[in-house]
JSON list of C-alpha atoms in Angstrom, two decimals:
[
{"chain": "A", "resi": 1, "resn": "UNK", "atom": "CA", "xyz": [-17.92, 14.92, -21.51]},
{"chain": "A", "resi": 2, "resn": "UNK", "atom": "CA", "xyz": [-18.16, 14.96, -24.86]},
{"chain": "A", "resi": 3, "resn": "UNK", "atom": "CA", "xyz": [-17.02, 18.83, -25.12]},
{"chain": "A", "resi": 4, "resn": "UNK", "atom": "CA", "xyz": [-14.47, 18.42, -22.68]},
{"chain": "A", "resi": 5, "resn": "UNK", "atom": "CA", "xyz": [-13.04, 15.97, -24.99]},
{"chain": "A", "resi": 6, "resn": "UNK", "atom": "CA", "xyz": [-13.25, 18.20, -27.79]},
{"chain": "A", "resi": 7, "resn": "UNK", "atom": "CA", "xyz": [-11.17, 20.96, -26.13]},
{"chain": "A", "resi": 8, "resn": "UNK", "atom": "CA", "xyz": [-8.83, 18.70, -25.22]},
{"chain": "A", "resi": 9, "resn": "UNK", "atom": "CA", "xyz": [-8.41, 17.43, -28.83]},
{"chain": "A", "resi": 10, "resn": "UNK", "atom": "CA", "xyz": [-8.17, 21.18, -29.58]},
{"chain": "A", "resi": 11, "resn": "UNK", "atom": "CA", "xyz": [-5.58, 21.64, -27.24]},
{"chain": "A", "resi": 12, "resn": "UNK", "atom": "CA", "xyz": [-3.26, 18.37, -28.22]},
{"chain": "A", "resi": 13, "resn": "UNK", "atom": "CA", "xyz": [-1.57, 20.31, -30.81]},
{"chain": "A", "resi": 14, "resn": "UNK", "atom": "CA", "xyz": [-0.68, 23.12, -28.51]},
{"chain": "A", "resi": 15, "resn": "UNK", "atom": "CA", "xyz": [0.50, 21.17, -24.69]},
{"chain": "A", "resi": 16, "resn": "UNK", "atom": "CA", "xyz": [2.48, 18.15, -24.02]},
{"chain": "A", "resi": 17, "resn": "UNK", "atom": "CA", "xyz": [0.74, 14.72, -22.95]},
{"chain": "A", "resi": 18, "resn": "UNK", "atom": "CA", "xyz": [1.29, 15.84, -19.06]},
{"chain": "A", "resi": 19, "resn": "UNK", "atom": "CA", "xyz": [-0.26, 19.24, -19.60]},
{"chain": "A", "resi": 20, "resn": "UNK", "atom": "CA", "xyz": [-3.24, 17.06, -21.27]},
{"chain": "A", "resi": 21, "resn": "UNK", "atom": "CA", "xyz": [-3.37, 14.58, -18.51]},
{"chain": "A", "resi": 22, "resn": "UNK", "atom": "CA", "xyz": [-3.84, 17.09, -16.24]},
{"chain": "A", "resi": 23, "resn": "UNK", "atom": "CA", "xyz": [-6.76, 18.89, -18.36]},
{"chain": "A", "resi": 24, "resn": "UNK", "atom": "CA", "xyz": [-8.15, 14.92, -18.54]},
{"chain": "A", "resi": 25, "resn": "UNK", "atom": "CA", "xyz": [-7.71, 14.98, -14.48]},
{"chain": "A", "resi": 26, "resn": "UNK", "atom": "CA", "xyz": [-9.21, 18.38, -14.08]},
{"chain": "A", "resi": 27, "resn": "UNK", "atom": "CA", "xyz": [-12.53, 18.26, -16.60]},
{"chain": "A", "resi": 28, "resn": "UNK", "atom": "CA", "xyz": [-13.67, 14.64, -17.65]},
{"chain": "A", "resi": 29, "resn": "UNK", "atom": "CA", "xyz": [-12.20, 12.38, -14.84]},
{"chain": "A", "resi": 30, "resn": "UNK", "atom": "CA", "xyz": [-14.57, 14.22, -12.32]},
{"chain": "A", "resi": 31, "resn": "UNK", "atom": "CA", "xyz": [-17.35, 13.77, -14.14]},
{"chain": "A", "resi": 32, "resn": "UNK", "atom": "CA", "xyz": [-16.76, 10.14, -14.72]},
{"chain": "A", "resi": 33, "resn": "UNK", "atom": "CA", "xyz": [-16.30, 9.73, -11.17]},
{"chain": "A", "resi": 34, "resn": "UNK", "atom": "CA", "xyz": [-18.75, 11.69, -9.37]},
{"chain": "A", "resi": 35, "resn": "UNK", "atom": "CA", "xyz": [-21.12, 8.90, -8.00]},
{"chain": "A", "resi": 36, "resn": "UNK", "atom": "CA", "xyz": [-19.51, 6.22, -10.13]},
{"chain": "A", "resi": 37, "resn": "UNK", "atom": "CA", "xyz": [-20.38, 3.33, -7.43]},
{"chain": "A", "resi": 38, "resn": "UNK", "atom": "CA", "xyz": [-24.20, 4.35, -7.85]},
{"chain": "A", "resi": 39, "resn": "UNK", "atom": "CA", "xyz": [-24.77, 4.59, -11.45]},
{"chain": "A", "resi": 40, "resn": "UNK", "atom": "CA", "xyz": [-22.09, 1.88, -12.94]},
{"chain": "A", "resi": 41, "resn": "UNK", "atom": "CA", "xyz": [-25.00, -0.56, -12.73]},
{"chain": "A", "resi": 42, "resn": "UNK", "atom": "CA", "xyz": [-27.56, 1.83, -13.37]},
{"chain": "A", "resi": 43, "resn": "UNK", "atom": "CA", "xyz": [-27.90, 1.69, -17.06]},
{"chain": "A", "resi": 44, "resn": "UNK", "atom": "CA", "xyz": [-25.05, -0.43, -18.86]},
{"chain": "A", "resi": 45, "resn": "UNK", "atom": "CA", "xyz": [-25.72, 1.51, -21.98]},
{"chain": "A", "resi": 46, "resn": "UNK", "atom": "CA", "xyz": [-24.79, 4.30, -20.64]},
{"chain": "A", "resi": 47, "resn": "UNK", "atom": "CA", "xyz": [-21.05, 2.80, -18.98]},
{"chain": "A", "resi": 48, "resn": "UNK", "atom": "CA", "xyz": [-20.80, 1.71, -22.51]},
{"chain": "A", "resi": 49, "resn": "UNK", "atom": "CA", "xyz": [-20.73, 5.17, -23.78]},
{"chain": "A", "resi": 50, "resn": "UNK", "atom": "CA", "xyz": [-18.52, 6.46, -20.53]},
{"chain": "A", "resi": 51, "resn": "UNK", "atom": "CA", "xyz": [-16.03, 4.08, -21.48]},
{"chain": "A", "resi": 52, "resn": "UNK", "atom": "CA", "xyz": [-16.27, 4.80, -25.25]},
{"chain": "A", "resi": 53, "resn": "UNK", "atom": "CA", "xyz": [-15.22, 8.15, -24.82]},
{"chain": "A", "resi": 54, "resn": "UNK", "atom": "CA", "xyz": [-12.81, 7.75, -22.00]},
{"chain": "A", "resi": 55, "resn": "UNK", "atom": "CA", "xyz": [-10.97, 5.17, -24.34]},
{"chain": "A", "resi": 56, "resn": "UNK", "atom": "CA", "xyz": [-11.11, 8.13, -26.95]},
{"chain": "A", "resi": 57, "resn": "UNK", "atom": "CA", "xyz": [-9.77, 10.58, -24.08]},
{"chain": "A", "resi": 58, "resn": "UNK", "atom": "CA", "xyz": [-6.76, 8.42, -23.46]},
{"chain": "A", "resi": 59, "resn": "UNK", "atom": "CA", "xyz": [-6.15, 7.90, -27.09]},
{"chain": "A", "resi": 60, "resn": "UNK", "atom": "CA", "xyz": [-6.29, 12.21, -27.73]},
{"chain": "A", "resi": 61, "resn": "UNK", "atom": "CA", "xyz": [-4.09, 12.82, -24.47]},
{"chain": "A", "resi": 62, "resn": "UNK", "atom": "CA", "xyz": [-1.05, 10.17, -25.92]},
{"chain": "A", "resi": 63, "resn": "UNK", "atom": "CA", "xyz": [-1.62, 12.00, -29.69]},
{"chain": "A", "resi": 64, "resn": "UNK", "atom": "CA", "xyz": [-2.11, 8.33, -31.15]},
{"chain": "A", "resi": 65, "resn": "UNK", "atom": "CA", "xyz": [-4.53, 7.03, -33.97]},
{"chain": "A", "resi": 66, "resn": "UNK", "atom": "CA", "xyz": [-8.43, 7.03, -33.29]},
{"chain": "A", "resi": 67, "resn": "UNK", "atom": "CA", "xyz": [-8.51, 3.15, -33.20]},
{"chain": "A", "resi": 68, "resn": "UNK", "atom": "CA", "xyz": [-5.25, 1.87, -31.34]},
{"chain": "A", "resi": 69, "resn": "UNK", "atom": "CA", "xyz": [-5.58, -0.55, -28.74]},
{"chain": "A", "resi": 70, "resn": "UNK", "atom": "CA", "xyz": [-6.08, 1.45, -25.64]},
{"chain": "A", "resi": 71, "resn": "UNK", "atom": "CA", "xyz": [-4.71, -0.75, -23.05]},
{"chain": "A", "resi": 72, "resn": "UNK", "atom": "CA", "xyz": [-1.26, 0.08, -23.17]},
{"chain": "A", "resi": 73, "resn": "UNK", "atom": "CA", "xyz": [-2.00, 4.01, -23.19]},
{"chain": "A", "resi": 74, "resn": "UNK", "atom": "CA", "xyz": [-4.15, 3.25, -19.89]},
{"chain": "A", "resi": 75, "resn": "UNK", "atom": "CA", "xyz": [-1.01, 1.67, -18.35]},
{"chain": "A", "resi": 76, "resn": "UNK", "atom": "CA", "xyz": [1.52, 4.47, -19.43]},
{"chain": "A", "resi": 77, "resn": "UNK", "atom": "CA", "xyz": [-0.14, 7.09, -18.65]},
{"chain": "A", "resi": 78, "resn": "UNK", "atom": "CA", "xyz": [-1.24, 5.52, -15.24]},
{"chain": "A", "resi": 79, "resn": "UNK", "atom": "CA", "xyz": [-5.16, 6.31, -15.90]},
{"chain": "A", "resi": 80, "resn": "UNK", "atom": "CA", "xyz": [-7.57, 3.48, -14.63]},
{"chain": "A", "resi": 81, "resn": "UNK", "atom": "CA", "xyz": [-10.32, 1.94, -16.86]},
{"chain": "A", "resi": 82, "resn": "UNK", "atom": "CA", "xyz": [-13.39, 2.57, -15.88]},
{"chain": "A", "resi": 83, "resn": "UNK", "atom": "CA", "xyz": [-14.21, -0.75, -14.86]},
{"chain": "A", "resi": 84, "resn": "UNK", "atom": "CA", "xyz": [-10.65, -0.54, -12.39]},
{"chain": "A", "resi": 85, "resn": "UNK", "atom": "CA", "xyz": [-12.27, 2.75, -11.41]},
{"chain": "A", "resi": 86, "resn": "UNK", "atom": "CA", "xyz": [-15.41, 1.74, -10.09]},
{"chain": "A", "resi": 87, "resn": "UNK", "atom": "CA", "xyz": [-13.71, -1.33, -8.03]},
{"chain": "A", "resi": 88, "resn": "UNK", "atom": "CA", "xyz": [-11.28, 1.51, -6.12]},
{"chain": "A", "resi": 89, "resn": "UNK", "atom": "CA", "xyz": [-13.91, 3.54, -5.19]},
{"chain": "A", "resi": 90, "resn": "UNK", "atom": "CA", "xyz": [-16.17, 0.40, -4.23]},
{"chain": "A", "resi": 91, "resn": "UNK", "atom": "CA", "xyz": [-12.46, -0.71, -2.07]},
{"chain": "A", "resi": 92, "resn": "UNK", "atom": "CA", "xyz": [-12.95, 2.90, -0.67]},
{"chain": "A", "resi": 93, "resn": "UNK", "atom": "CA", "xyz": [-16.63, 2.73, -0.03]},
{"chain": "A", "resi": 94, "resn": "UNK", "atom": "CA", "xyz": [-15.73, -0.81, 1.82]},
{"chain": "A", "resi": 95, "resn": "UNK", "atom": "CA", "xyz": [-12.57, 0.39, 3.82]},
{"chain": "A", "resi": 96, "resn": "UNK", "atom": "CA", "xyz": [-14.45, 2.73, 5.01]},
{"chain": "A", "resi": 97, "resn": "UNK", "atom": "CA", "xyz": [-17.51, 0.69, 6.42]},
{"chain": "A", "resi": 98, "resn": "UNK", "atom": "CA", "xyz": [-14.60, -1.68, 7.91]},
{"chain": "A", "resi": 99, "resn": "UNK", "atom": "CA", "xyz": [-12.71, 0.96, 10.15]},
{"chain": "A", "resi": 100, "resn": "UNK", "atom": "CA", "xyz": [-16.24, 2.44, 10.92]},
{"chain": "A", "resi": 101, "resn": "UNK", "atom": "CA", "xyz": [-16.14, 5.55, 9.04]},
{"chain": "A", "resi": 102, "resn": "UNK", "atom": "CA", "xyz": [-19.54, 5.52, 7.26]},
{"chain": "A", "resi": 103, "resn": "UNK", "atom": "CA", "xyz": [-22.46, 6.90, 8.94]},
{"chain": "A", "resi": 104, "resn": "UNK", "atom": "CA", "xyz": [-24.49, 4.45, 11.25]},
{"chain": "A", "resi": 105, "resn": "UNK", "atom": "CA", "xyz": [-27.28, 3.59, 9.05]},
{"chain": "A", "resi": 106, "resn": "UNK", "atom": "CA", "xyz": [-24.44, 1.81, 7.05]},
{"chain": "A", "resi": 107, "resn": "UNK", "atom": "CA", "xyz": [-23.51, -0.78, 10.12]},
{"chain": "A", "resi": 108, "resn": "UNK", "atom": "CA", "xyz": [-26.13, -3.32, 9.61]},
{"chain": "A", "resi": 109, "resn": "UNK", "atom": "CA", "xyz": [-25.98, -3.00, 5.65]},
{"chain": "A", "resi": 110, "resn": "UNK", "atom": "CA", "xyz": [-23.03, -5.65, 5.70]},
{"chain": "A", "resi": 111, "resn": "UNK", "atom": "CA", "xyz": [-22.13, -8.81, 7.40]},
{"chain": "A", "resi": 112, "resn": "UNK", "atom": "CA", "xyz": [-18.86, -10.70, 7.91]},
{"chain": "A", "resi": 113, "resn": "UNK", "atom": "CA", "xyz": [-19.00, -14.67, 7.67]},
{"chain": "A", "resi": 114, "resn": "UNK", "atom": "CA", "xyz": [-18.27, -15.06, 11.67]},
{"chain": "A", "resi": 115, "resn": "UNK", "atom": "CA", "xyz": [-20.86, -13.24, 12.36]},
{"chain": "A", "resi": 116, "resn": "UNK", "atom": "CA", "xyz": [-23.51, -15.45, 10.65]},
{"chain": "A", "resi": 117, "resn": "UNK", "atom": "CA", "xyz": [-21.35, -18.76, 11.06]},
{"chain": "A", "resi": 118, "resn": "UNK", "atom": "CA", "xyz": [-21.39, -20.49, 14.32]},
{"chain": "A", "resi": 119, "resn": "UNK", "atom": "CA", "xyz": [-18.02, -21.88, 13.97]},
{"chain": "A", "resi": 120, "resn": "UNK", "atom": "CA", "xyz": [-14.76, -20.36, 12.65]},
{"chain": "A", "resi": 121, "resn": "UNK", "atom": "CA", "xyz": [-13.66, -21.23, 9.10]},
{"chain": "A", "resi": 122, "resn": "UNK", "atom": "CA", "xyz": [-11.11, -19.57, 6.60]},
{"chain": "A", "resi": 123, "resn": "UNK", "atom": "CA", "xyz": [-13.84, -17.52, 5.46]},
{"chain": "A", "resi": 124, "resn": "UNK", "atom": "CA", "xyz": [-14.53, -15.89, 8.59]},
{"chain": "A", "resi": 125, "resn": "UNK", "atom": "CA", "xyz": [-12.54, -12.37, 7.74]},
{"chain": "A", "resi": 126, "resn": "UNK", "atom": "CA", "xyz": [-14.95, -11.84, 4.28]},
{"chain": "A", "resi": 127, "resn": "UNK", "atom": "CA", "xyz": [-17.80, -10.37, 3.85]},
{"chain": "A", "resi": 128, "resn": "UNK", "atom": "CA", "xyz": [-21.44, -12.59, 3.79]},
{"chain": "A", "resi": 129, "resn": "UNK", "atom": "CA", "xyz": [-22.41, -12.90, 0.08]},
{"chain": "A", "resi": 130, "resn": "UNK", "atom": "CA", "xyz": [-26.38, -13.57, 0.14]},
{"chain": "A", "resi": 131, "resn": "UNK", "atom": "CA", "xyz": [-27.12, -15.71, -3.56]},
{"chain": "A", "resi": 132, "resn": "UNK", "atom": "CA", "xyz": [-28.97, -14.27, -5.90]},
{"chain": "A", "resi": 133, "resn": "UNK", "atom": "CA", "xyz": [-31.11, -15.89, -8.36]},
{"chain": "A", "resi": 134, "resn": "UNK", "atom": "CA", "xyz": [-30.61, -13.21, -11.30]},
{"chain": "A", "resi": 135, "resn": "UNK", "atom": "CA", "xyz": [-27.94, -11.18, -12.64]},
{"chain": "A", "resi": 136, "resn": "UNK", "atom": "CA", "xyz": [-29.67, -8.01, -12.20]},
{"chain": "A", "resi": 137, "resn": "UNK", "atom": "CA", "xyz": [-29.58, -8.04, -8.27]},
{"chain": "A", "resi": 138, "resn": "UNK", "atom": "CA", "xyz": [-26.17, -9.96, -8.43]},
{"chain": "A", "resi": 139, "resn": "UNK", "atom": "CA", "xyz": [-24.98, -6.05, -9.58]},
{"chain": "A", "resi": 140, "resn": "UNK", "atom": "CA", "xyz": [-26.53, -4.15, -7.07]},
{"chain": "A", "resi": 141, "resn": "UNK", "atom": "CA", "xyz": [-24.13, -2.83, -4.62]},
{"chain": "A", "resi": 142, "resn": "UNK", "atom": "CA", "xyz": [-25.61, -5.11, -1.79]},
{"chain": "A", "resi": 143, "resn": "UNK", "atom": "CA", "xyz": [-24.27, -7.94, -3.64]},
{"chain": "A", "resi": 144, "resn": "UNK", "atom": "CA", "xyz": [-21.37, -6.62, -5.40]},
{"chain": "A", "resi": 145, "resn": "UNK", "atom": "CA", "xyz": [-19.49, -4.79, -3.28]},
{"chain": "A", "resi": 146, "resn": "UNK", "atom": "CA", "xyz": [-18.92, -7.19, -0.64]},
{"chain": "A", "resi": 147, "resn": "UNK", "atom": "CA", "xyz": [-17.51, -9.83, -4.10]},
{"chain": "A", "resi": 148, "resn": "UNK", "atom": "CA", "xyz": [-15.14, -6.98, -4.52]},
{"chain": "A", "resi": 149, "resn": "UNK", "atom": "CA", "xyz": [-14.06, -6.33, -1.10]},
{"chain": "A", "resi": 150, "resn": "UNK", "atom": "CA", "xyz": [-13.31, -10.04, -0.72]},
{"chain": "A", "resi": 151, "resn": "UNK", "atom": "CA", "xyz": [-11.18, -10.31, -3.69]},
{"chain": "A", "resi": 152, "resn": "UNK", "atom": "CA", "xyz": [-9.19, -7.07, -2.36]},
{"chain": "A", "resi": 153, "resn": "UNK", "atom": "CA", "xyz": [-9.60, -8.06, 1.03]},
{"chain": "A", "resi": 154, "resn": "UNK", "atom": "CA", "xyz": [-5.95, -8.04, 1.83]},
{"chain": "A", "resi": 155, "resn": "UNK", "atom": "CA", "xyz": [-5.04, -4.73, 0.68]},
{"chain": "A", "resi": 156, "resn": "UNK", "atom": "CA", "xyz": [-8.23, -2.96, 2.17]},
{"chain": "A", "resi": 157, "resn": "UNK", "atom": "CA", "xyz": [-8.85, -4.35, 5.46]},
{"chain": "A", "resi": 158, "resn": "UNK", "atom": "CA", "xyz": [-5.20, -4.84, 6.27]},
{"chain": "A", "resi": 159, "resn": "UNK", "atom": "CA", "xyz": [-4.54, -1.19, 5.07]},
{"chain": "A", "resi": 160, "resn": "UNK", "atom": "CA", "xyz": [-3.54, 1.40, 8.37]},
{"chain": "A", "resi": 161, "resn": "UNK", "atom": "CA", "xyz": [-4.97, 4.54, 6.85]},
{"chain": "A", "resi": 162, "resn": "UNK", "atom": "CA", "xyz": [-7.26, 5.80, 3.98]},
{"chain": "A", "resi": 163, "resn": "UNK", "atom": "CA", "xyz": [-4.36, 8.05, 2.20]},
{"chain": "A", "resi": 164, "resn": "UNK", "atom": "CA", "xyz": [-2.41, 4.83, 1.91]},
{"chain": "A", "resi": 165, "resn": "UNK", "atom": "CA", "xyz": [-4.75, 2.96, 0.39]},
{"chain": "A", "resi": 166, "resn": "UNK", "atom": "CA", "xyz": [-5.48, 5.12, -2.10]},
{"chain": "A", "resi": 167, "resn": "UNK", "atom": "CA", "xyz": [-1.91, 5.19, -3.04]},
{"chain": "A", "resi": 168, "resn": "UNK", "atom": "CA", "xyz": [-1.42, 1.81, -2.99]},
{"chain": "A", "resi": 169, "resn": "UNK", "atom": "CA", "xyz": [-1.47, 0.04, -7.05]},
{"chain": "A", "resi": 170, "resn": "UNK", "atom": "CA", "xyz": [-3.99, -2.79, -5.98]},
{"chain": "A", "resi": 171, "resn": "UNK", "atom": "CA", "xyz": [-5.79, -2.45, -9.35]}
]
């Protein structure tokens, strides 16, 4: 990533911010998201770094200062933080164990409330969250995705296909 950056910041005084975007889109953003939802918890040292230099990515493709705040670039340019990265792929990992599309050794991984609960309650449409005594396993994605499904839970489940979801702005 870190050379991809570089020709980027070689390029920024040669393209426009969209023709940058799109060399963002087409080098670095695939190799931030390529298994994202498996190693985000892996080692946080290492998402520390990811998001370092995607923060410096954002900052090269809008030709701004090395150490402006970042958060308005993200939103102008329409590029997710990491961290709003990892929960649309997790909302895509999920939508896609609702409707069924995962293989079968993913259909006992997850349960929903009614089907542990005897009688019906509010919290019958969300996923079971088991409790975990330490923060380590409360980041695993047995634990964590179903805490990000629920808080989504009404733009994924409710969602007719997987192309609009994606193109819905739930993050």
């Amino acid at each position: 990533m870190s050379r991809a950056l570089y020709s980027i910041s070689q390029a920024k005084h040669l393209f426009p911010c969209s023709s940058l975007k799109t060399l963002y889109y087409s080098i670095i953003h695939l190799h931030i998201s390529y298994g994202l939802h498996a190693w985000r918890k892996a080692l946080p040292s290492l998402f520390r770094k990811t998001e370092i230099l995607k923060k410096r990515a954002i900052r090269t493709i809008n030709k701004t200062i090395y150490n402006g705040h970042t958060d308005p670039l993200f939103r102008s340019s329409q590029i997710l933080k990491l961290k709003d990265l990892y929960e649309y792929q997790v909302n895509i990992f999920m939508y896609d164990f609702s409707h069924k599309l995962l293989p079968k050794s993913f259909d006992s991984v997850f349960k929903y409330n009614h089907e542990i609960q005897t009688c019906p309650s509010r919290q019958s449409d969300l996923l079971h969250v088991d409790r975990c005594r330490t923060k380590f396993v409360e980041d695993l994605p047995l634990y964590g995705f179903p805490k990000i499904y629920n808080k989504y839970l009404k733009y994924v489940a409710y969602t007719e296909t997987r192309s609009r979801l994606k193109k819905k702005k739930i993050i």
